[in-house]
Short mmCIF file of C-alpha atoms and ligand atoms in Angstrom, two decimals:
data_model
loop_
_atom_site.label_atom_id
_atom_site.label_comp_id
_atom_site.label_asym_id
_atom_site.label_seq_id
_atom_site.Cartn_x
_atom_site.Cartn_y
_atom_site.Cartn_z
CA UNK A 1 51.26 -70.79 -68.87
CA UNK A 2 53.49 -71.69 -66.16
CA UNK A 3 57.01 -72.68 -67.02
CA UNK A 4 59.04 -74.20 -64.41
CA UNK A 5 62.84 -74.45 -65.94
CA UNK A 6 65.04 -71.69 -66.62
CA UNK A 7 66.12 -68.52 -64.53
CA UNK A 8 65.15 -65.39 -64.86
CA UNK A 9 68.02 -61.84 -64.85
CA UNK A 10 66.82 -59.42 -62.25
CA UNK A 11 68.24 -55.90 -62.43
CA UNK A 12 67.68 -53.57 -59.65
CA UNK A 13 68.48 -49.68 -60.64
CA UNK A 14 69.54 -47.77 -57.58
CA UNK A 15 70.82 -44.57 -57.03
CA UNK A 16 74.21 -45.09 -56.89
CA UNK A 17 74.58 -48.52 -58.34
CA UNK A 18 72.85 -51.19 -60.46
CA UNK A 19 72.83 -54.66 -58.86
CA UNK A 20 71.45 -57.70 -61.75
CA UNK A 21 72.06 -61.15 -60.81
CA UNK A 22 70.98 -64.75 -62.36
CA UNK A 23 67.52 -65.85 -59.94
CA UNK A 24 66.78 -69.62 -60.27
CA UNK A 25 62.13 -70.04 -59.56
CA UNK A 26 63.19 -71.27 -55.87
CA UNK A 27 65.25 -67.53 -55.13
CA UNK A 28 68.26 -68.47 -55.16
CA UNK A 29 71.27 -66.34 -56.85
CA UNK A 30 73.11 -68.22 -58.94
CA UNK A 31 75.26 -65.16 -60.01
CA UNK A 32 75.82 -61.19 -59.58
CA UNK A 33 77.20 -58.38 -61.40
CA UNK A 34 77.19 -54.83 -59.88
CA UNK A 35 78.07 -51.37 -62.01
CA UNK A 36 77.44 -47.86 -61.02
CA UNK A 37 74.54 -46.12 -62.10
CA UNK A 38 75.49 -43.09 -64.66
CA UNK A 39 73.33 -40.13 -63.76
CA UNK A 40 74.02 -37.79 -67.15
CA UNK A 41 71.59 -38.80 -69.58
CA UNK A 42 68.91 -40.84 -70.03
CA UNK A 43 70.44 -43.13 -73.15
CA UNK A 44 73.12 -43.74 -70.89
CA UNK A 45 71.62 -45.18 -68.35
CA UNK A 46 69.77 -47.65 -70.38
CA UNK A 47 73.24 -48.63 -71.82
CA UNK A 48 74.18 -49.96 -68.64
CA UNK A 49 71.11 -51.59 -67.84
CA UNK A 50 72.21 -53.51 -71.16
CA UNK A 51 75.48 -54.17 -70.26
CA UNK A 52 73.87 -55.38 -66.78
CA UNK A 53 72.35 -58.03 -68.86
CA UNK A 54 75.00 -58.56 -71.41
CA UNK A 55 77.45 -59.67 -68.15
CA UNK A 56 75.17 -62.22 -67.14
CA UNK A 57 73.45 -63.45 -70.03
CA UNK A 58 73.44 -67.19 -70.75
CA UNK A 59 71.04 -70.30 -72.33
CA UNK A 60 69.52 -70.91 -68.89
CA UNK A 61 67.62 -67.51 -68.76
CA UNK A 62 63.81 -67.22 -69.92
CA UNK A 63 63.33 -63.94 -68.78
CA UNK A 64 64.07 -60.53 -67.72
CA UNK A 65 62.93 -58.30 -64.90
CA UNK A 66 64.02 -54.38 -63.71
CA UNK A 67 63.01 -52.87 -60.39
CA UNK A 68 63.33 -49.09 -60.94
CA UNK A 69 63.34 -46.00 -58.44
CA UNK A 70 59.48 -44.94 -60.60
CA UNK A 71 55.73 -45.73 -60.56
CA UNK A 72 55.40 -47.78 -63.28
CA UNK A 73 52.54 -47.53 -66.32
CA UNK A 74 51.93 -51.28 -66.43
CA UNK A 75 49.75 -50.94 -69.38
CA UNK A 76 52.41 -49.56 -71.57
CA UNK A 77 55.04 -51.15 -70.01
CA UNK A 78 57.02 -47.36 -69.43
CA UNK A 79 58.81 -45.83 -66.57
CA UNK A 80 57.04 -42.76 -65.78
CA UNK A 81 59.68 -40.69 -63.77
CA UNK A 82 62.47 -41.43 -61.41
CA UNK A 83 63.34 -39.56 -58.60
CA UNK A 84 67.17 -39.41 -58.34
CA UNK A 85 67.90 -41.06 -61.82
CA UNK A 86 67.40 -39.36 -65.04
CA UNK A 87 64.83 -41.93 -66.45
CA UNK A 88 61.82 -40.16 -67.27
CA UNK A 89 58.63 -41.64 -69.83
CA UNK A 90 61.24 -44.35 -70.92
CA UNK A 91 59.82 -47.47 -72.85
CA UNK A 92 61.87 -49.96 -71.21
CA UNK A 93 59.84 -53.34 -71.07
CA UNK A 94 59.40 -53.09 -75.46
CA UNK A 95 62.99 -51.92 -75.72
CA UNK A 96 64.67 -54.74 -73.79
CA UNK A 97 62.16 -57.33 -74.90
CA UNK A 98 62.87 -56.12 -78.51
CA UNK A 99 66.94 -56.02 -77.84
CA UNK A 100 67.39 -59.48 -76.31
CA UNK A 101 64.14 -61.39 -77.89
CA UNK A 102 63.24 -62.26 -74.01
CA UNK A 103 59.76 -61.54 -72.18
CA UNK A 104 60.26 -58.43 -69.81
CA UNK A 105 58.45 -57.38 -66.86
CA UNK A 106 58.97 -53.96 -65.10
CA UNK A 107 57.91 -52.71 -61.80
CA UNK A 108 58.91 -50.16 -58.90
CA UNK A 109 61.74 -51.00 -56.87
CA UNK A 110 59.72 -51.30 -53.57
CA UNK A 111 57.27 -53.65 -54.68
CA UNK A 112 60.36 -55.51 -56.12
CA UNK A 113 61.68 -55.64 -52.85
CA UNK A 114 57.96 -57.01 -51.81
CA UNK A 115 58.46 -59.58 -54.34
CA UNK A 116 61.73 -60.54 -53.52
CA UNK A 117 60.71 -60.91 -49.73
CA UNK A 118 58.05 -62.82 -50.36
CA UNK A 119 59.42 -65.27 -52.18
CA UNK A 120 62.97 -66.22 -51.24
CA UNK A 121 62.90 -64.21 -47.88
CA UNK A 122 61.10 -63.45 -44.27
CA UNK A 123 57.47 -63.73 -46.18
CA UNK A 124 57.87 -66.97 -47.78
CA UNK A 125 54.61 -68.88 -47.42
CA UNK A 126 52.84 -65.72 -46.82
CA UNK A 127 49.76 -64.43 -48.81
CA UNK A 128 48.87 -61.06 -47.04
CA UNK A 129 52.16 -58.58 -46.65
CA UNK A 130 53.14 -54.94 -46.30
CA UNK A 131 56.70 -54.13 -46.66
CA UNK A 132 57.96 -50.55 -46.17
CA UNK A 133 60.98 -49.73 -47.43
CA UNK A 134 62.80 -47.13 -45.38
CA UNK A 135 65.91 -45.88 -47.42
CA UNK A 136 66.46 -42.23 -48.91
CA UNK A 137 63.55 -42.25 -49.27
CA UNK A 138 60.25 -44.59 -48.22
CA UNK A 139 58.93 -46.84 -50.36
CA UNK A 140 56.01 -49.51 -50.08
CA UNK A 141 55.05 -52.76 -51.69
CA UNK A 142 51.88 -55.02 -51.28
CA UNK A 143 51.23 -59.01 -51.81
CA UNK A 144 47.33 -59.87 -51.65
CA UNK A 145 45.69 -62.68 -51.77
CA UNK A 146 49.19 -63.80 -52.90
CA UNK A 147 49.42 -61.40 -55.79
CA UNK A 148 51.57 -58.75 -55.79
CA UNK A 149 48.95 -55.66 -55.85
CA UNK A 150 49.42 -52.82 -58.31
CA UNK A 151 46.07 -50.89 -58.31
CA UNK A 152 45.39 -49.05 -62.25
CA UNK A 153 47.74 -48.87 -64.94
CA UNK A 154 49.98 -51.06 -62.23
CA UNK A 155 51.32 -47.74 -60.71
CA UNK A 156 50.46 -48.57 -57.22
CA UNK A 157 51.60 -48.42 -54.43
CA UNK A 158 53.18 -45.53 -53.14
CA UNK A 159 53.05 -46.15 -48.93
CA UNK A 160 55.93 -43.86 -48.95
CA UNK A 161 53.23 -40.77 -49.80
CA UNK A 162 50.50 -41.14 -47.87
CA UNK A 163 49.29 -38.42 -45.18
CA UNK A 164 50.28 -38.77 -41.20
CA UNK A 165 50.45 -35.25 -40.62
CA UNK A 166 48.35 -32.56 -41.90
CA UNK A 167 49.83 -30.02 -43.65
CA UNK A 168 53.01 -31.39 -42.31
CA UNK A 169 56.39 -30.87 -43.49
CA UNK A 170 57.12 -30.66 -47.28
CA UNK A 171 57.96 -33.54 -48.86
CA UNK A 172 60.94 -34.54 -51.06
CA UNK A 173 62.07 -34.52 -55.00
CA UNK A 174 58.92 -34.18 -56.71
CA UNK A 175 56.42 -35.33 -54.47
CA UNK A 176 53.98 -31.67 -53.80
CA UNK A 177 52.54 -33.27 -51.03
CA UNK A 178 52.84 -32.51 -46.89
CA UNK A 179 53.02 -34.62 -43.79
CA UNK A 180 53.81 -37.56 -46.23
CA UNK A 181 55.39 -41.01 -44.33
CA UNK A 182 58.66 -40.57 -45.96
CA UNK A 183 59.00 -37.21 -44.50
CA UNK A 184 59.13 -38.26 -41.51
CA UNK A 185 60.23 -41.81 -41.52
CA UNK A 186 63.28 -41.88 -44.27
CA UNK A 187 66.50 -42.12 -43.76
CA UNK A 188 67.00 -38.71 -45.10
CA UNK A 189 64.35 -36.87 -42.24
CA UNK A 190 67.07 -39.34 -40.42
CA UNK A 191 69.80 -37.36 -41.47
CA UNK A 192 67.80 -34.09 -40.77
CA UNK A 193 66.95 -35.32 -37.34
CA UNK A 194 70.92 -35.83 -36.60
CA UNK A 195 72.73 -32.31 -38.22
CA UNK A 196 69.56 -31.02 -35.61
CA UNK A 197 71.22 -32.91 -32.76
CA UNK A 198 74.78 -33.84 -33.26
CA UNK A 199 75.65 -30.77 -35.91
CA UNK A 200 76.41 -30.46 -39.71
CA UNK A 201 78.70 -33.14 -40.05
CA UNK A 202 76.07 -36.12 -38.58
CA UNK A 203 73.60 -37.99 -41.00
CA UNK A 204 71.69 -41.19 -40.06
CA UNK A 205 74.81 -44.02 -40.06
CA UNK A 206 75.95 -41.71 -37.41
CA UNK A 207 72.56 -41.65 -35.18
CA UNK A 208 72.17 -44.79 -35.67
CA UNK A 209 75.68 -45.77 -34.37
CA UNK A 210 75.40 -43.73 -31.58
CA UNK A 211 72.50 -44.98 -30.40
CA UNK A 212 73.54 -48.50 -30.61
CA UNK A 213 76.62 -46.92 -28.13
CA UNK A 214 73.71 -46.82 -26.05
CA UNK A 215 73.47 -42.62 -26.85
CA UNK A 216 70.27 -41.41 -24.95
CA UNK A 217 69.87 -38.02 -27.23
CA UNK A 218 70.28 -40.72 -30.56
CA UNK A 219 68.11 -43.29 -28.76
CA UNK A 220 65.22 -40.64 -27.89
CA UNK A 221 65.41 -39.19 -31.84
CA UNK A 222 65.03 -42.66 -33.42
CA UNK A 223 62.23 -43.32 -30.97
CA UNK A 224 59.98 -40.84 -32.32
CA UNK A 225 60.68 -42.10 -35.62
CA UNK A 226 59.22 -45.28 -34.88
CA UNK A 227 56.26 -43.31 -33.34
CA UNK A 228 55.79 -41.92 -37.15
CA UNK A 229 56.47 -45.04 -38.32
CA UNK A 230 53.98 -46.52 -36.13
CA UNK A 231 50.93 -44.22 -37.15
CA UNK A 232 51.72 -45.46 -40.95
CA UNK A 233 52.34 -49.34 -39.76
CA UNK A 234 48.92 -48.78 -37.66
CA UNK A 235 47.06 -47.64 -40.79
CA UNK A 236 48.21 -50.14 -43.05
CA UNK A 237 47.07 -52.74 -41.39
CA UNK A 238 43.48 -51.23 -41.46
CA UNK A 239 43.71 -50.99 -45.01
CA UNK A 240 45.51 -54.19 -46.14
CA UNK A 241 44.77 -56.51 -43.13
CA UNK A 242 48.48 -58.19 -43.71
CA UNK A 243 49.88 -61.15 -42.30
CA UNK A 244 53.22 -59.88 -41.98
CA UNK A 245 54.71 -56.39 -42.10
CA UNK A 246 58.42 -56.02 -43.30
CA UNK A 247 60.64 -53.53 -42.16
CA UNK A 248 63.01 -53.36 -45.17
CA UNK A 249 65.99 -50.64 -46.61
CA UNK A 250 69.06 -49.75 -45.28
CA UNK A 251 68.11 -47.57 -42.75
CA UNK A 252 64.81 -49.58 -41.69
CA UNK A 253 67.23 -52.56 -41.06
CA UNK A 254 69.83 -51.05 -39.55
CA UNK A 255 67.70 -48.76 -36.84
CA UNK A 256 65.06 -51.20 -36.43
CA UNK A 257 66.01 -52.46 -33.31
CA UNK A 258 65.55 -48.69 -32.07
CA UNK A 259 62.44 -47.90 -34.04
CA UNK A 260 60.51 -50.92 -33.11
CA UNK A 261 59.04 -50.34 -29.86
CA UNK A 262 57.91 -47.27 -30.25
CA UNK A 263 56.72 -48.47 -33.62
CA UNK A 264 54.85 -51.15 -32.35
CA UNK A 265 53.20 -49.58 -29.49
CA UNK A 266 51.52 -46.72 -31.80
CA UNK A 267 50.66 -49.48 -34.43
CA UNK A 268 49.35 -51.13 -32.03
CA UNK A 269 46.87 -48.05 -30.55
CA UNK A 270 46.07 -47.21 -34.85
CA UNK A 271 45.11 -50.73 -35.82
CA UNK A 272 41.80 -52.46 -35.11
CA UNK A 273 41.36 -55.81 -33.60
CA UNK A 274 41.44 -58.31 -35.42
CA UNK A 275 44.13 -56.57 -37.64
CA UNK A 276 46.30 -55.49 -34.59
CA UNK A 277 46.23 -58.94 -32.86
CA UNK A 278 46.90 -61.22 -36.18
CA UNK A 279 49.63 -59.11 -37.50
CA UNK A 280 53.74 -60.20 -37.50
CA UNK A 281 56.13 -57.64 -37.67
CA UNK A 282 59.53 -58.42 -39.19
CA UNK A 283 62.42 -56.79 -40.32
CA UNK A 284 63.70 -58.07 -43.86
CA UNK A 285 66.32 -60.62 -44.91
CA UNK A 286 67.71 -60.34 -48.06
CA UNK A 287 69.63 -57.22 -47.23
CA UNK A 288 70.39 -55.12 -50.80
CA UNK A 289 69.89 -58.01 -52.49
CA UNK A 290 65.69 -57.82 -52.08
CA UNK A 291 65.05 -55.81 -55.14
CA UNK A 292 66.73 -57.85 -57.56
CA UNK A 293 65.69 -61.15 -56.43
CA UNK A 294 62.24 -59.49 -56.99
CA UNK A 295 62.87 -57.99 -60.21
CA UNK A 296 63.46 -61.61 -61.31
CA UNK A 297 60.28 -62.93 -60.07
CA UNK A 298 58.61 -59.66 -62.40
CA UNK A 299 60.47 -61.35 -65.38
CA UNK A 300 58.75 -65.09 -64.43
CA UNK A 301 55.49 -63.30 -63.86
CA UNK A 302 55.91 -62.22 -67.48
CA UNK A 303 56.79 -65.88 -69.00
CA UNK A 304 53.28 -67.12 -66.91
CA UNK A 305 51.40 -64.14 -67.90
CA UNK A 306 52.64 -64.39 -71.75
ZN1 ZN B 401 55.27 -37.40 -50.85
#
C-alpha cells in the first residue's frame, strides 16, 4: 500500500563517518546529522546508528532506511559482514523496527547509492541503470524494469567482484577472488598505481590532482584505469542492457573526467549493438549525499511493501 505523506530517515554507514538525514518521497533533504563511525565493537556501532536516528527523529517520519558497507540477507533482514566496519551477522532491520516501532528496510550501500540516483539524481525518470561506485573500494547497484534488483535472499549485486582479468591480482579485505573490477578500478589500486609512480607518500587525491595540472605520467596512469573500467562498463551493458550508466564515489567523480575516454572507447569495443549505441554514460550528482537519500527510499519501499 502506497503511502504518499511523511518522510522517511536515511542513514548511510561509511567507513569513517555515518551520514542520516530527513528524505521527503520527492528526494529532497529536509535535514542532516553526521557522527563518526566507531570501529571497536559491534554494540557500539549500532549505538550510533541509534543516536543517528534519535538526532533527527520527529512526527513527520514513517520510516527508516540504512545503507551499509555488506551484502545484505533480505530474507532475514541481517547484515551479513562488513568490510571495514565491525558489523558482522547483525539483525538490524528487527532491532531498529523493534526500538523505534517504525518499518525498516536495509540494503548495501551501493545499491543505496543506485537508489538515491535514481530517484532524486542524474537517473531520475530512468527505468534501466548501472551505477558503479568507485571509492575504497568498488561497489555496484542495479534498477530494472524500475525496480531496484537484488537477485536471492536480496544479496545482489556485487559489480565490484566480478572477473576482468584471469587470475589477476588478489583482491581486497575478504574477497578470495582474482582479477576482480575493484582491483583494478578502486580508488585504493588508485593509490597503488601512484606510491608506483610518484613514491610512498602519493595516494589517489594526489594523481588525480596532478593530472588535472595537466601531469602526463598521472594522465597516462588514470587512463588505463578507465581502460579496466571500460572492460567492466562494456560487460555490463551486455548483461543489464541499461539506459544509463553512473559513474559514482569519490574517486569515480573526481577522476572521471580522466577515466572517461578511455573508458568509453573499451566499453564501447565490449558492448553489443544495440546495447553500445542506446547507452548514456554519466557521472553522479548527489555527491556523498547518494547513499542516504537512497537509504530513505529502502525505508518507503518498506511502508509500500508492508
Ligand atoms: Zn573481489
Amino acid at each position: 500500500m502506497r503511502v504518499d505523506g511523511g518522510h522517511a530517515i536515511g542513514v548511510d554507514l561509511g567507513g569513517t563517518k555515518i551520514l542520516a538525514g530527513v528524505v521527503a518521497r520527492d528526494g529532497r533533504v529536509l535535514r542532516r546529522h553526521e557522527r563518526a563511525t566507531p570501529h571497536d565493537s559491534q554494540e557500539h556501532v549500532v549505538v550510533e546508528l541509534e543516536a543517528a536516528v534519535r538526532a533527527l527523529l520527529d512526527d513527520s517520519v514513517s520510516a527508516l532506511g540504512f545503507g551499509v558497507p555488506s551484502p545484505i540477507d533480505q530474507r532475514r533482514g541481517v547484515v551479513v559482514q562488513c568490510v571495514n566496519v565491525p558489523l558482522v551477522d547483525a539483525p538490524l532491520r528487527d532491532h531498529m523496527s523493534a526500538l523505534f516501532g517504525l518499518p525498516v528496510g536495509l540494503d548495501n550501500d551501493a545499491n543505496a547509492a543506485a537508489i538515491g540516483e535514481w530517484h532524486a539524481g542524474v537517473g531520475r525518470g530512468v527505468d534501466n541503470l548501472v551505477m558503479l561506485t568507485l571509492g575504497t573500494g568498488v561497489g555496484g547497484g542495479v534498477i530494472a524494469g524500475g525496480r531496484p534488483f537484488r537477485g536471492a535472499n536480496g544479496a545482489g549485486v556485487e559489480l565490484g567482484h566480478v572477473v576482468i582479468v584471469h587470475d589477476g591480482r588478489p583482491c581486497q579485505g575478504s574477497c578470495t577472488g582474482r582479477g576482480h573490477l575493484e582491483s583494478y578500478v578502486s580508488g585504493l589500486a588508485a593509490g597503488v598505481a601512484a606510491r608506483e609512480a610518484f613514491g610512498p607518500s602519493a595516494d589517489a587525491h594526489r594523481l588525480v590532482r596532478l593530472a588535472n595540472e595537466g601531469d602526463p605520467e598521472a594522465g597516462r596512469i588514470l587512463a588505463e584505469i578507465g581502460r579496466y573500467l571500460g572492460s567492466g562498463m562494456g560487460s555490463f551493458e551486455n548483461v543489464f542492457a541499461p539506459e544509463l550508466m553512473v559513474i559514482g564515489g569519490g574517486f569515480g567523480v573526481a577522476a572521471w573526467e580522466h577515466l572517461r575516454p578511455s573508458a568509453l572507447e573499451i566499453a564501447r569495443r565490449e558492448a553489443l549493438p544495440p546495447m553500445r549505441d542506446s547507452v548514456r554514460v554519466e557521472p553522479a550528482r548527489l555527491g556523498t549525499a547518494a547513499g542516504l537519500i537512497g537509504a530513505a527510499f529502502v525505508g518507503f519501499e518498506a511502508i509500500d511493501a508492508a
